[in-house]
């Protein structure tokens, strides 16, 4: 089995940037690595991504959101995550099941036990080995996003974003061996160094050889 690393965090925390930095480092070392993101990452998933993010007049009820995210995930797991891990690759995913717990659970108020059941069906039980949380105060994160053309999530009321951040912090505290929490107000270089320290330790544990970048 390979190594599965996920990035999580609220709006504007910088996880897409940091997941690319990690991908590039691993790739440059000649390590077999895949970088994917949620929602999306497959043809069908990208179609659903558009539906989920689009600003719209009609209401999307939380349960619909939950099933759409889970549907994207099921496709991504079957098409990319499971086969890549079986080939021994490192898979980096920008958001995964914890996003659903934070956003649809803590944010929208769906019962956490329900979400866990649905997540488990979508992932076939696959869990990340390491989850990196880039933790950032809500106001700071939102101010990093452009004000024009905000998507449905970026436009949600402030209290929703506070609940999401708090949800992540609770998840990380409940499972400290899987989560690594990083202060996302640090500089980009400091953050990528912290991540690399941890990931290189994991590579050593798995006996994956590399030369220091
Ligand atoms: P995206 O543009 O990918 O944002 P980000 O760069 O913050 O990841 O948009 C994805 C949005 O979907 C983001 O606001 C979080 C939300 N989301 C959920 O609500 N539940 C989920 O399970 C996932 C994967 C994402």
Short mmCIF file of N, CA, C and O in Angstrom, two decimals, residues 41-103:
data_model
loop_
_atom_site.label_atom_id
_atom_site.label_comp_id
_atom_site.label_asym_id
_atom_site.label_seq_id
_atom_site.Cartn_x
_atom_site.Cartn_y
_atom_site.Cartn_z
N UNK A 41 -11.64 16.11 -9.88
CA UNK A 41 -10.55 15.16 -10.09
C UNK A 41 -10.88 14.04 -11.06
O UNK A 41 -10.00 13.27 -11.44
N UNK A 42 -12.15 13.93 -11.45
CA UNK A 42 -12.55 12.97 -12.50
C UNK A 42 -13.50 13.74 -13.43
O UNK A 42 -13.96 14.83 -13.08
N UNK A 43 -13.83 13.14 -14.57
CA UNK A 43 -14.71 13.85 -15.51
C UNK A 43 -16.07 14.11 -14.86
O UNK A 43 -16.58 15.23 -14.83
N UNK A 44 -16.64 13.05 -14.29
CA UNK A 44 -17.95 13.20 -13.64
C UNK A 44 -17.86 14.13 -12.42
O UNK A 44 -18.71 14.99 -12.20
N UNK A 45 -16.79 13.98 -11.66
CA UNK A 45 -16.59 14.81 -10.47
C UNK A 45 -16.51 16.29 -10.82
O UNK A 45 -17.03 17.13 -10.09
N UNK A 46 -15.86 16.61 -11.94
CA UNK A 46 -15.76 18.02 -12.33
C UNK A 46 -17.11 18.60 -12.74
O UNK A 46 -17.38 19.78 -12.54
N UNK A 47 -17.96 17.73 -13.30
CA UNK A 47 -19.31 18.21 -13.63
C UNK A 47 -20.06 18.54 -12.35
O UNK A 47 -20.75 19.55 -12.24
N UNK A 48 -19.92 17.68 -11.35
CA UNK A 48 -20.61 17.93 -10.07
C UNK A 48 -20.00 19.13 -9.35
O UNK A 48 -20.68 19.87 -8.66
N UNK A 49 -18.71 19.33 -9.50
CA UNK A 49 -18.03 20.47 -8.87
C UNK A 49 -18.69 21.78 -9.30
O UNK A 49 -18.94 22.67 -8.52
N UNK A 50 -18.97 21.84 -10.62
CA UNK A 50 -19.60 23.06 -11.15
C UNK A 50 -20.95 23.30 -10.48
O UNK A 50 -21.28 24.39 -10.07
N UNK A 51 -21.73 22.23 -10.36
CA UNK A 51 -23.07 22.35 -9.75
C UNK A 51 -22.97 22.79 -8.29
O UNK A 51 -23.76 23.58 -7.80
N UNK A 52 -21.96 22.27 -7.60
CA UNK A 52 -21.84 22.53 -6.17
C UNK A 52 -21.38 23.95 -5.86
O UNK A 52 -21.78 24.55 -4.87
N UNK A 53 -20.50 24.48 -6.71
CA UNK A 53 -19.90 25.78 -6.39
C UNK A 53 -20.68 26.97 -6.95
O UNK A 53 -20.55 28.09 -6.47
N UNK A 54 -21.48 26.69 -7.99
CA UNK A 54 -22.20 27.76 -8.69
C UNK A 54 -23.13 28.53 -7.76
O UNK A 54 -23.83 27.92 -6.94
N UNK A 55 -23.11 29.85 -7.89
CA UNK A 55 -24.10 30.64 -7.15
C UNK A 55 -25.44 30.49 -7.83
O UNK A 55 -25.52 30.48 -9.05
N UNK A 56 -26.52 30.27 -7.08
CA UNK A 56 -27.79 29.97 -7.72
C UNK A 56 -28.94 30.56 -6.92
O UNK A 56 -28.81 30.87 -5.75
N UNK A 57 -30.07 30.69 -7.61
CA UNK A 57 -31.25 31.26 -6.97
C UNK A 57 -31.93 30.24 -6.08
O UNK A 57 -32.39 30.53 -4.99
N UNK A 58 -31.98 28.97 -6.57
CA UNK A 58 -32.67 27.94 -5.79
C UNK A 58 -31.79 27.48 -4.64
O UNK A 58 -30.57 27.56 -4.70
N UNK A 59 -32.43 27.00 -3.59
CA UNK A 59 -31.70 26.54 -2.41
C UNK A 59 -31.17 25.13 -2.63
O UNK A 59 -31.88 24.29 -3.18
N UNK A 60 -29.96 24.87 -2.21
CA UNK A 60 -29.46 23.50 -2.23
C UNK A 60 -29.54 23.02 -0.78
O UNK A 60 -28.91 23.61 0.10
N UNK A 61 -30.31 21.99 -0.52
CA UNK A 61 -30.45 21.56 0.88
C UNK A 61 -29.18 20.81 1.29
O UNK A 61 -28.50 20.22 0.45
N UNK A 62 -28.85 20.85 2.59
CA UNK A 62 -27.59 20.24 3.05
C UNK A 62 -27.44 18.78 2.64
O UNK A 62 -26.35 18.34 2.28
N UNK A 63 -28.56 18.04 2.63
CA UNK A 63 -28.46 16.61 2.29
C UNK A 63 -28.04 16.42 0.83
O UNK A 63 -27.30 15.50 0.49
N UNK A 64 -28.53 17.31 -0.05
CA UNK A 64 -28.15 17.22 -1.46
C UNK A 64 -26.65 17.46 -1.60
O UNK A 64 -25.95 16.74 -2.30
N UNK A 65 -26.19 18.48 -0.88
CA UNK A 65 -24.76 18.79 -0.89
C UNK A 65 -23.96 17.58 -0.43
O UNK A 65 -22.98 17.18 -1.07
N UNK A 66 -24.42 16.98 0.66
CA UNK A 66 -23.72 15.82 1.21
C UNK A 66 -23.60 14.69 0.18
O UNK A 66 -22.52 14.14 -0.03
N UNK A 67 -24.72 14.39 -0.48
CA UNK A 67 -24.70 13.28 -1.45
C UNK A 67 -23.85 13.62 -2.68
O UNK A 67 -23.18 12.76 -3.24
N UNK A 68 -23.89 14.88 -3.10
CA UNK A 68 -23.07 15.25 -4.26
C UNK A 68 -21.58 15.16 -3.96
O UNK A 68 -20.80 14.63 -4.75
N UNK A 69 -21.18 15.65 -2.77
CA UNK A 69 -19.76 15.52 -2.40
C UNK A 69 -19.38 14.04 -2.29
O UNK A 69 -18.30 13.63 -2.71
N UNK A 70 -20.28 13.25 -1.71
CA UNK A 70 -19.98 11.83 -1.54
C UNK A 70 -19.90 11.13 -2.90
O UNK A 70 -19.05 10.24 -3.11
N UNK A 71 -20.75 11.55 -3.84
CA UNK A 71 -20.74 10.94 -5.18
C UNK A 71 -19.42 11.26 -5.88
O UNK A 71 -18.80 10.39 -6.49
N UNK A 72 -18.97 12.52 -5.77
CA UNK A 72 -17.68 12.90 -6.37
C UNK A 72 -16.58 12.03 -5.78
O UNK A 72 -15.69 11.55 -6.48
N UNK A 73 -16.64 11.87 -4.45
CA UNK A 73 -15.58 11.13 -3.74
C UNK A 73 -15.56 9.67 -4.15
O UNK A 73 -14.50 9.08 -4.36
N UNK A 74 -16.74 9.06 -4.27
CA UNK A 74 -16.80 7.64 -4.63
C UNK A 74 -16.12 7.41 -5.98
O UNK A 74 -15.36 6.45 -6.17
N UNK A 75 -16.37 8.33 -6.91
CA UNK A 75 -15.79 8.22 -8.25
C UNK A 75 -14.26 8.39 -8.19
O UNK A 75 -13.52 7.66 -8.83
N UNK A 76 -13.82 9.37 -7.40
CA UNK A 76 -12.39 9.66 -7.28
C UNK A 76 -11.64 8.50 -6.60
O UNK A 76 -10.53 8.14 -7.00
N UNK A 77 -12.26 7.93 -5.59
CA UNK A 77 -11.64 6.80 -4.89
C UNK A 77 -11.49 5.63 -5.86
O UNK A 77 -10.42 5.04 -5.98
N UNK A 78 -12.58 5.33 -6.59
CA UNK A 78 -12.55 4.16 -7.47
C UNK A 78 -11.61 4.36 -8.66
O UNK A 78 -10.90 3.45 -9.07
N UNK A 79 -11.62 5.60 -9.22
CA UNK A 79 -10.82 5.83 -10.43
C UNK A 79 -9.34 6.08 -10.14
O UNK A 79 -8.49 5.68 -10.91
N UNK A 80 -9.07 6.80 -9.06
CA UNK A 80 -7.67 7.24 -8.86
C UNK A 80 -7.07 6.79 -7.52
O UNK A 80 -5.99 6.20 -7.49
N UNK A 81 -7.78 7.08 -6.42
CA UNK A 81 -7.11 6.90 -5.11
C UNK A 81 -6.78 5.42 -4.84
O UNK A 81 -5.63 5.07 -4.59
N UNK A 82 -7.79 4.56 -4.94
CA UNK A 82 -7.54 3.16 -4.61
C UNK A 82 -6.50 2.51 -5.54
O UNK A 82 -5.52 1.92 -5.06
N UNK A 83 -6.65 2.66 -6.89
CA UNK A 83 -5.64 2.04 -7.76
C UNK A 83 -4.23 2.59 -7.52
O UNK A 83 -3.26 1.84 -7.56
N UNK A 84 -4.12 3.90 -7.27
CA UNK A 84 -2.78 4.48 -7.07
C UNK A 84 -2.15 3.95 -5.79
O UNK A 84 -0.96 3.61 -5.76
N UNK A 85 -2.93 3.87 -4.72
CA UNK A 85 -2.38 3.35 -3.45
C UNK A 85 -1.99 1.89 -3.62
O UNK A 85 -0.97 1.45 -3.09
N UNK A 86 -2.79 1.16 -4.37
CA UNK A 86 -2.47 -0.27 -4.58
C UNK A 86 -1.16 -0.44 -5.34
O UNK A 86 -0.45 -1.42 -5.16
N UNK A 87 -0.86 0.56 -6.20
CA UNK A 87 0.42 0.49 -6.93
C UNK A 87 1.58 1.00 -6.08
O UNK A 87 2.70 1.13 -6.56
N UNK A 88 1.30 1.40 -4.84
CA UNK A 88 2.36 1.86 -3.94
C UNK A 88 2.69 3.33 -4.10
O UNK A 88 3.72 3.80 -3.60
N UNK A 89 1.84 4.09 -4.80
CA UNK A 89 2.12 5.51 -5.01
C UNK A 89 1.79 6.34 -3.76
O UNK A 89 1.03 5.89 -2.89
N UNK A 90 2.30 7.57 -3.75
CA UNK A 90 1.86 8.54 -2.74
C UNK A 90 0.72 9.32 -3.38
O UNK A 90 0.83 9.79 -4.51
N UNK A 91 -0.39 9.43 -2.67
CA UNK A 91 -1.52 10.21 -3.18
C UNK A 91 -1.72 11.42 -2.26
O UNK A 91 -1.85 11.27 -1.04
N UNK A 92 -1.72 12.61 -2.87
CA UNK A 92 -1.98 13.84 -2.12
C UNK A 92 -3.34 14.35 -2.57
O UNK A 92 -3.57 14.56 -3.76
N UNK A 93 -4.22 14.55 -1.63
CA UNK A 93 -5.56 15.02 -2.00
C UNK A 93 -5.88 16.33 -1.28
O UNK A 93 -5.79 16.43 -0.05
N UNK A 94 -6.24 17.33 -2.09
CA UNK A 94 -6.61 18.66 -1.58
C UNK A 94 -8.09 18.58 -1.19
O UNK A 94 -8.95 18.64 -2.05
N UNK A 95 -8.36 18.36 0.08
CA UNK A 95 -9.67 18.09 0.70
C UNK A 95 -10.07 16.62 0.53
O UNK A 95 -9.81 16.01 -0.51
N UNK A 96 -10.72 16.08 1.57
CA UNK A 96 -11.25 14.71 1.52
C UNK A 96 -12.38 14.63 2.54
O UNK A 96 -13.05 15.64 2.80
N UNK A 97 -12.60 13.46 3.11
CA UNK A 97 -13.76 13.23 3.99
C UNK A 97 -13.90 14.25 5.12
O UNK A 97 -15.02 14.57 5.51
N UNK A 98 -12.76 14.73 5.65
CA UNK A 98 -12.86 15.68 6.77
C UNK A 98 -13.52 16.99 6.35
O UNK A 98 -14.12 17.67 7.18
N UNK A 99 -13.42 17.33 5.06
CA UNK A 99 -14.11 18.54 4.59
C UNK A 99 -15.62 18.37 4.76
O UNK A 99 -16.33 19.31 5.11
N UNK A 100 -16.11 17.16 4.49
CA UNK A 100 -17.56 16.94 4.60
C UNK A 100 -17.99 17.02 6.06
O UNK A 100 -19.07 17.55 6.37
N UNK A 101 -17.15 16.50 6.96
CA UNK A 101 -17.51 16.59 8.39
C UNK A 101 -17.50 18.05 8.83
O UNK A 101 -18.41 18.53 9.50
N UNK A 102 -16.47 18.78 8.40
CA UNK A 102 -16.37 20.19 8.82
C UNK A 102 -17.47 21.05 8.19
O UNK A 102 -18.14 21.82 8.89
N UNK A 103 -17.68 20.92 6.88
CA UNK A 103 -18.61 21.82 6.18
C UNK A 103 -20.07 21.38 6.30
O UNK A 103 -20.94 22.16 6.66
#
